[in-house]
Amino acid sequence: MMTTVKNTEVLYQNFNSVAPLGLICMNGTQELGAKINSYLERWADRNGMEHEDYMIECQCPRFQSGDAKGLIKSTVRGKDLFILVDVGNYSVKYKLFDQENSMSPDDHYMDLMRIIQAASGKPHRINVIMPLLYGGRQHRRSYRESLDCAVALQEMQRMGVSNLVTVDAHDPRVCNAVPLMGFDNVIPSYQVLKAMFKDFPDLIIDKDHFMVVSPDEGALQRNMFYASVMEVDMGMFYKRRDYSTIVDGRNPIVAHEYLGASVEGKDVFVADDIISSGESMLDIAKELKARKAKRMFAYATYPIFTKGLQKFDEAYEKGLIHGVFGTNLSYRTPELLSRPWFKEVDVSKYLAYFIASINHDTSISNVIDPHEKIKALLREHRGL
């Protein structure tokens, strides 16, 4: 807490904001947006800054035919406008020919485009906070396929978006599609470890008792970071696929093969960007248990559980998984929040500090690189 207070004091006292800040929370982001707004107002008040309410109301009403429009309820002229959007929030519904539909990522993205249009070029600058990156899982082309994420980024740039902030992108190299637009990929690693140490204070973080394991080659870099900052060993699984068939648009996984040091008797931490169906994470939990791991803790920035929670309930009861950590950056069902094995990681303060840094046109190096904060956290956890 003291570190954040000190950083915000320096931020607000030594730098002027580029323009008055405005925050638009798209449909489905009100809970997260309210927390972010609370931090921004608290820091401004603490540093004696006069300010109006940062929140700007907007609506995207839909006709029964499916047509829609974007409405901004108050002025955005001259503001440094931040638009928060959750493209994965399927709990938001609308009527289409008297049938209730859940909003898809495409619907959320188009509503974002409508609000940018409604701003009509009046803001000083438009910044988009899109934790779950639209089309992020379709980040590279194989044969005759679309490149949804790259095209969306280019469209936002053409519409005047200056900066886009995303969290734990599936492949951050997609930013190469817009080399002249601000693109920041934020990793809440400090917040994850802080939550884990709080919920499991008995964890012993050293090479004899703890390991980091990557669930596949795609998640290797993020798990290498965790292993490096905690100074523990690392292993990895790689997915052996059947490339002769396609099921649900992808080649099915035949087996998870393990590479690395023994996990026997150790607590194991496995990090990924998303838990979709959860089948891969459950397979890894079984493999780790078969290799006599002590406990398994999973983390996914976006725990969406497309096939429900029953199999994770069973895995928890059998002792295959002891905790699943996930952020509040996208929609979590009430059922998920009620599970004893699910532990929420609050990232609202982190995003608020990022927004404040951009609004003051100051360095975000300390926000992106949490090495020192993690080292202090480890010392505190170890009682040093």
Coordinates of C-alpha atoms in Angstrom, one line a residue:
M1 CA 0.0 0.0 0.0
M2 CA 2.8 2.4 0.9
T3 CA 4.4 1.9 -2.5
T4 CA 1.2 2.8 -4.3
V5 CA 0.6 5.9 -2.2
K6 CA 4.2 7.1 -2.9
N7 CA 3.9 6.4 -6.6
T8 CA 0.6 8.2 -7.0
E9 CA 1.8 11.2 -5.0
V10 CA 4.8 11.6 -7.4
L11 CA 2.5 11.0 -10.3
Y12 CA -0.1 13.7 -9.4
Q13 CA 2.3 16.3 -7.9
N14 CA 5.1 16.3 -10.6
F15 CA 3.1 15.7 -13.8
N16 CA 0.1 17.5 -15.3
S17 CA -2.6 15.4 -16.9
V18 CA -2.7 15.7 -20.7
A19 CA -6.5 16.5 -20.4
P20 CA -9.4 16.0 -18.0
L21 CA -10.0 12.3 -17.6
G22 CA -13.2 10.6 -18.6
L23 CA -14.1 7.0 -18.1
I24 CA -16.8 5.2 -20.1
C25 CA -17.8 1.7 -18.9
M26 CA -19.4 -0.4 -21.6
N27 CA -22.2 -2.7 -20.8
G28 CA -21.0 -5.5 -18.5
T29 CA -18.0 -3.6 -17.0
Q30 CA -19.9 -1.5 -14.4
E31 CA -18.5 -3.5 -11.4
L32 CA -14.9 -3.3 -12.5
G33 CA -15.3 0.3 -13.7
A34 CA -16.7 1.4 -10.4
K35 CA -13.7 0.0 -8.5
I36 CA -11.3 1.7 -11.0
N37 CA -13.2 5.0 -10.7
S38 CA -13.0 4.8 -6.9
Y39 CA -9.2 4.5 -6.9
L40 CA -8.8 7.3 -9.4
E41 CA -11.0 9.7 -7.4
R42 CA -9.4 8.7 -4.1
W43 CA -5.9 9.4 -5.5
A44 CA -7.0 12.8 -7.0
D45 CA -8.7 13.8 -3.7
R46 CA -5.6 12.8 -1.7
N47 CA -3.4 15.0 -3.8
G48 CA -5.7 18.0 -3.7
M49 CA -6.9 17.8 -7.3
E50 CA -10.2 19.3 -8.3
H51 CA -12.1 17.1 -10.6
E52 CA -15.5 16.2 -11.9
D53 CA -17.0 12.8 -11.8
Y54 CA -14.8 10.7 -14.1
M55 CA -17.7 8.3 -15.1
I56 CA -19.5 9.2 -18.3
E57 CA -22.7 7.4 -19.0
C58 CA -23.3 5.7 -22.3
Q59 CA -25.9 3.3 -23.8
C60 CA -26.2 1.1 -26.8
P61 CA -29.9 0.4 -27.2
R62 CA -31.0 -2.2 -29.7
F63 CA -34.1 -2.5 -31.9
Q64 CA -36.0 -5.8 -32.0
S65 CA -34.6 -6.2 -35.6
G66 CA -31.1 -6.3 -34.2
D67 CA -30.0 -2.8 -35.3
A68 CA -28.3 -0.7 -32.6
K69 CA -26.8 2.7 -31.9
G70 CA -24.4 4.2 -29.5
L71 CA -25.3 7.1 -27.2
I72 CA -23.0 9.2 -24.9
K73 CA -25.0 11.0 -22.2
S74 CA -22.6 13.9 -21.5
T75 CA -19.8 15.9 -23.1
V76 CA -16.5 14.3 -24.0
R77 CA -15.0 17.3 -25.7
G78 CA -11.4 17.8 -24.8
K79 CA -11.3 14.8 -22.4
D80 CA -8.7 12.1 -22.2
L81 CA -11.3 9.4 -22.8
F82 CA -10.8 5.8 -21.5
I83 CA -13.3 3.2 -22.7
L84 CA -13.5 0.0 -20.7
V85 CA -15.0 -3.0 -22.5
D86 CA -15.4 -6.7 -21.7
V87 CA -15.9 -8.6 -24.9
G88 CA -16.3 -11.9 -23.0
N89 CA -19.3 -10.9 -20.9
Y90 CA -22.0 -13.2 -22.1
S91 CA -24.3 -12.3 -19.2
V92 CA -25.4 -9.2 -21.0
K93 CA -28.5 -10.0 -23.0
Y94 CA -30.7 -8.3 -25.6
K95 CA -33.9 -9.0 -27.4
L96 CA -33.8 -10.1 -31.1
F97 CA -37.2 -10.8 -32.7
D98 CA -38.6 -11.4 -29.2
Q99 CA -35.8 -13.9 -28.5
E100 CA -33.3 -13.3 -25.7
N101 CA -29.7 -13.4 -26.9
S102 CA -26.5 -13.3 -25.0
M103 CA -24.0 -10.7 -26.3
S104 CA -21.1 -12.3 -28.1
P105 CA -17.6 -10.8 -28.5
D106 CA -18.7 -9.5 -31.9
D107 CA -21.6 -7.7 -30.3
H108 CA -19.4 -6.1 -27.6
Y109 CA -16.8 -5.1 -30.2
M110 CA -19.4 -3.4 -32.4
D111 CA -20.9 -1.5 -29.4
L112 CA -17.3 -0.2 -28.8
M113 CA -17.2 1.0 -32.4
R114 CA -20.5 2.7 -31.9
I115 CA -19.4 4.6 -28.8
I116 CA -16.2 5.7 -30.6
Q117 CA -18.3 6.9 -33.4
A118 CA -20.6 8.7 -31.0
A119 CA -17.6 10.6 -29.6
S120 CA -17.4 12.1 -33.1
G121 CA -13.7 13.0 -32.8
K122 CA -14.4 15.5 -29.9
P123 CA -12.2 13.9 -27.1
H124 CA -8.6 15.1 -26.8
R125 CA -7.5 11.4 -27.0
I126 CA -9.3 8.0 -27.1
N127 CA -7.9 5.1 -25.1
V128 CA -9.4 1.6 -25.0
I129 CA -9.0 -0.7 -22.0
M130 CA -9.8 -4.1 -23.3
P131 CA -8.5 -6.7 -20.8
L132 CA -9.7 -9.7 -22.9
L133 CA -8.4 -8.9 -26.3
Y134 CA -11.1 -9.2 -29.1
G135 CA -10.2 -12.1 -31.4
G136 CA -7.0 -12.7 -29.4
R137 CA -7.1 -16.4 -29.8
Q138 CA -7.1 -16.0 -33.6
H139 CA -3.8 -14.3 -33.7
R140 CA -2.0 -16.0 -36.6
R141 CA -3.0 -17.3 -40.0
S142 CA -2.9 -20.9 -41.1
Y143 CA -3.9 -21.4 -44.7
R144 CA -7.1 -19.5 -45.7
E145 CA -8.2 -18.1 -42.3
S146 CA -9.2 -14.7 -41.0
L147 CA -7.0 -12.5 -38.8
D148 CA -9.7 -11.1 -36.6
C149 CA -7.6 -9.5 -33.9
A150 CA -5.2 -7.8 -36.3
V151 CA -8.0 -6.4 -38.4
A152 CA -9.8 -5.1 -35.2
L153 CA -6.7 -3.4 -34.0
Q154 CA -6.2 -1.7 -37.4
E155 CA -9.9 -0.6 -37.4
M156 CA -9.5 1.0 -34.0
Q157 CA -6.4 2.8 -35.1
R158 CA -8.2 4.2 -38.2
M159 CA -11.1 5.4 -35.9
G160 CA -8.7 7.5 -33.9
V161 CA -7.8 5.2 -30.9
S162 CA -4.4 6.4 -29.5
N163 CA -3.7 3.6 -26.9
L164 CA -5.0 0.2 -26.3
V165 CA -4.4 -1.6 -23.0
T166 CA -5.0 -5.3 -22.8
V167 CA -4.1 -7.9 -20.1
D168 CA -2.2 -11.1 -20.7
A169 CA -2.8 -11.3 -24.4
H170 CA -2.8 -14.8 -25.9
D171 CA 0.0 -13.7 -28.1
P172 CA 1.2 -10.1 -27.6
R173 CA 3.0 -10.2 -31.0
V174 CA -0.3 -9.3 -32.6
C175 CA 0.6 -5.7 -31.8
N176 CA 2.8 -5.9 -34.9
A177 CA -0.4 -5.2 -36.8
V178 CA -0.5 -1.6 -35.5
P179 CA 3.2 -0.6 -34.9
L180 CA 2.2 3.1 -34.7
M181 CA -0.5 2.8 -32.2
G182 CA 0.1 2.6 -28.4
F183 CA -0.3 -1.1 -27.3
D184 CA 0.3 -2.2 -23.8
N185 CA 0.0 -5.8 -22.6
V186 CA -0.2 -5.9 -18.8
I187 CA 0.6 -9.0 -16.8
P188 CA -0.8 -8.9 -13.2
S189 CA 1.8 -11.3 -11.8
Y190 CA 2.3 -9.4 -8.5
Q191 CA -1.4 -9.4 -7.9
V192 CA -1.6 -13.2 -8.5
L193 CA 1.2 -14.0 -6.2
K194 CA -0.1 -11.7 -3.5
A195 CA -3.5 -13.5 -3.6
M196 CA -1.9 -16.9 -3.6
F197 CA 0.3 -16.2 -0.6
K198 CA -2.7 -14.7 1.3
D199 CA -5.0 -17.7 0.6
F200 CA -2.2 -20.3 1.2
P201 CA 0.2 -18.9 3.8
D202 CA 1.7 -22.3 4.4
L203 CA 3.4 -22.3 0.9
I204 CA 7.2 -22.7 1.1
I205 CA 8.7 -21.0 -1.8
D206 CA 12.1 -22.6 -2.5
K207 CA 13.5 -25.3 -4.9
D208 CA 12.9 -28.1 -2.5
H209 CA 9.2 -27.4 -1.9
F210 CA 7.8 -25.5 -4.9
M211 CA 7.8 -25.7 -8.7
V212 CA 6.3 -23.8 -11.6
V213 CA 5.1 -25.9 -14.6
S214 CA 4.0 -24.5 -17.9
P215 CA 0.8 -26.2 -19.3
D216 CA 2.1 -26.0 -22.9
E217 CA 4.7 -24.3 -25.1
G218 CA 2.4 -21.3 -25.7
A219 CA 2.5 -20.4 -21.9
L220 CA 6.2 -21.0 -21.5
Q221 CA 7.2 -17.4 -21.3
R222 CA 4.7 -16.3 -18.6
N223 CA 5.7 -19.4 -16.5
M224 CA 9.4 -18.7 -17.0
F225 CA 8.8 -15.3 -15.4
Y226 CA 7.1 -16.8 -12.3
A227 CA 9.9 -19.4 -11.9
S228 CA 12.5 -16.7 -12.3
V229 CA 11.1 -14.2 -9.8
M230 CA 10.5 -16.9 -7.2
E231 CA 13.9 -18.6 -8.0
V232 CA 12.4 -22.1 -8.3
D233 CA 12.7 -24.9 -10.8
M234 CA 10.4 -25.1 -13.8
G235 CA 9.0 -27.9 -16.0
M236 CA 6.6 -28.0 -18.9
F237 CA 4.0 -30.1 -20.7
Y238 CA 3.7 -30.1 -24.5
K239 CA 0.5 -31.1 -26.2
R240 CA 0.8 -34.0 -28.6
R241 CA -1.9 -33.5 -31.2
D242 CA -3.6 -35.5 -33.9
Y243 CA -3.0 -33.3 -37.0
S244 CA -4.9 -35.6 -39.3
T245 CA -8.3 -34.6 -37.8
I246 CA -10.0 -31.4 -36.8
V247 CA -12.6 -31.2 -34.0
D248 CA -14.3 -27.9 -33.1
G249 CA -11.9 -26.0 -35.4
R250 CA -8.7 -27.4 -33.9
N251 CA -6.5 -30.6 -33.9
P252 CA -7.5 -32.7 -30.8
I253 CA -4.9 -33.3 -28.1
V254 CA -3.7 -36.9 -27.9
A255 CA -1.6 -36.6 -24.8
H256 CA 0.3 -34.2 -22.5
E257 CA 4.0 -35.0 -22.4
Y258 CA 6.1 -33.7 -19.5
L259 CA 9.6 -32.3 -19.6
G260 CA 11.6 -31.2 -16.6
A261 CA 12.7 -32.0 -13.0
S262 CA 10.7 -34.2 -10.7
V263 CA 7.6 -32.7 -9.1
E264 CA 7.4 -35.4 -6.4
G265 CA 6.5 -34.0 -3.0
K266 CA 6.3 -30.4 -4.3
D267 CA 3.6 -27.8 -4.6
V268 CA 3.1 -26.9 -8.2
F269 CA 1.9 -23.6 -9.8
V270 CA 0.5 -23.7 -13.3
A271 CA -0.3 -20.4 -15.1
D272 CA -2.1 -19.8 -18.3
D273 CA -4.0 -16.9 -20.0
I274 CA -7.4 -18.6 -20.2
I275 CA -9.2 -21.6 -18.9
S276 CA -11.8 -22.3 -21.6
S277 CA -13.3 -25.8 -21.3
G278 CA -10.7 -26.6 -18.6
E279 CA -10.0 -30.1 -20.1
S280 CA -6.3 -29.4 -20.6
M281 CA -5.8 -28.1 -17.0
L282 CA -7.6 -31.1 -15.6
D283 CA -5.4 -33.5 -17.7
I284 CA -2.3 -31.7 -16.3
A285 CA -3.7 -32.0 -12.8
K286 CA -4.0 -35.7 -13.3
E287 CA -0.6 -36.0 -14.7
L288 CA 1.0 -34.1 -11.8
K289 CA -0.9 -36.2 -9.3
A290 CA 0.4 -39.4 -11.1
R291 CA 3.9 -38.0 -10.7
K292 CA 3.3 -37.6 -6.9
A293 CA 3.1 -33.8 -6.8
K294 CA 1.9 -32.6 -3.3
R295 CA -0.6 -29.8 -4.4
M296 CA -1.5 -28.2 -7.6
F297 CA -2.5 -24.5 -7.9
A298 CA -3.8 -23.2 -11.3
Y299 CA -4.1 -19.7 -12.4
A300 CA -5.8 -18.2 -15.5
T301 CA -6.3 -14.5 -16.1
Y302 CA -9.7 -15.4 -17.7
P303 CA -11.4 -18.4 -16.0
I304 CA -14.4 -18.7 -18.3
F305 CA -15.2 -22.5 -17.9
T306 CA -17.2 -22.9 -21.1
K307 CA -18.3 -26.5 -20.2
G308 CA -19.3 -25.8 -16.6
L309 CA -17.8 -26.4 -13.2
Q310 CA -18.7 -30.0 -12.4
K311 CA -15.4 -31.6 -13.4
F312 CA -13.5 -29.1 -11.4
D313 CA -15.7 -29.8 -8.4
E314 CA -14.8 -33.4 -8.8
A315 CA -11.1 -32.7 -9.2
Y316 CA -11.1 -30.6 -6.1
E317 CA -12.9 -33.3 -4.1
K318 CA -10.4 -35.9 -5.3
G319 CA -7.4 -33.7 -4.3
L320 CA -6.2 -33.1 -7.9
I321 CA -6.6 -29.4 -7.7
H322 CA -6.3 -27.3 -4.5
G323 CA -7.0 -23.8 -5.8
V324 CA -7.8 -22.0 -9.1
F325 CA -7.0 -18.3 -9.2
G326 CA -8.6 -16.0 -11.7
T327 CA -9.0 -12.2 -12.2
N328 CA -12.1 -10.0 -12.1
L329 CA -11.3 -8.7 -15.6
S330 CA -14.0 -10.6 -17.3
Y331 CA -17.4 -12.0 -16.3
R332 CA -17.4 -14.6 -13.6
T333 CA -20.6 -16.5 -12.8
P334 CA -22.1 -16.4 -9.3
E335 CA -21.7 -20.2 -9.3
L336 CA -18.0 -19.8 -9.9
L337 CA -17.6 -17.2 -7.2
S338 CA -19.3 -19.5 -4.7
R339 CA -16.8 -22.4 -5.3
P340 CA -14.4 -23.1 -2.4
W341 CA -11.6 -23.8 -4.8
F342 CA -11.9 -20.5 -6.8
K343 CA -9.8 -17.6 -5.5
E344 CA -10.4 -14.2 -7.1
V345 CA -7.5 -11.8 -8.0
D346 CA -8.6 -8.2 -8.0
V347 CA -6.8 -6.2 -10.7
S348 CA -8.9 -3.0 -10.5
K349 CA -6.2 -1.0 -8.6
Y350 CA -3.5 -2.1 -11.1
L351 CA -5.6 -0.9 -14.1
A352 CA -6.4 2.4 -12.2
Y353 CA -2.7 3.1 -11.8
F354 CA -2.1 2.3 -15.4
I355 CA -4.9 4.7 -16.5
A356 CA -3.5 7.4 -14.2
S357 CA 0.0 7.0 -15.7
I358 CA -1.3 7.3 -19.3
N359 CA -3.4 10.3 -18.4
H360 CA -0.3 12.0 -16.9
D361 CA 1.9 11.0 -19.9
T362 CA 4.5 9.5 -17.5
S363 CA 6.5 6.3 -17.6
I364 CA 4.7 3.0 -17.0
S365 CA 7.9 1.1 -16.5
N366 CA 7.2 0.5 -12.8
V367 CA 3.7 -0.7 -13.6
I368 CA 4.8 -3.2 -16.2
D369 CA 7.9 -4.5 -14.3
P370 CA 6.9 -5.6 -10.8
H371 CA 10.2 -7.3 -9.9
E372 CA 10.9 -5.2 -6.9
K373 CA 7.4 -5.5 -5.5
I374 CA 7.5 -9.3 -5.9
K375 CA 10.8 -9.5 -4.2
A376 CA 9.4 -7.5 -1.2
L377 CA 6.3 -9.7 -1.3
L378 CA 8.5 -12.9 -1.1
R379 CA 10.5 -11.5 1.8
E380 CA 7.3 -10.7 3.7
H381 CA 5.9 -14.2 2.9
R382 CA 9.1 -15.8 4.1
G383 CA 9.1 -13.7 7.2
L384 CA 12.5 -12.0 6.4

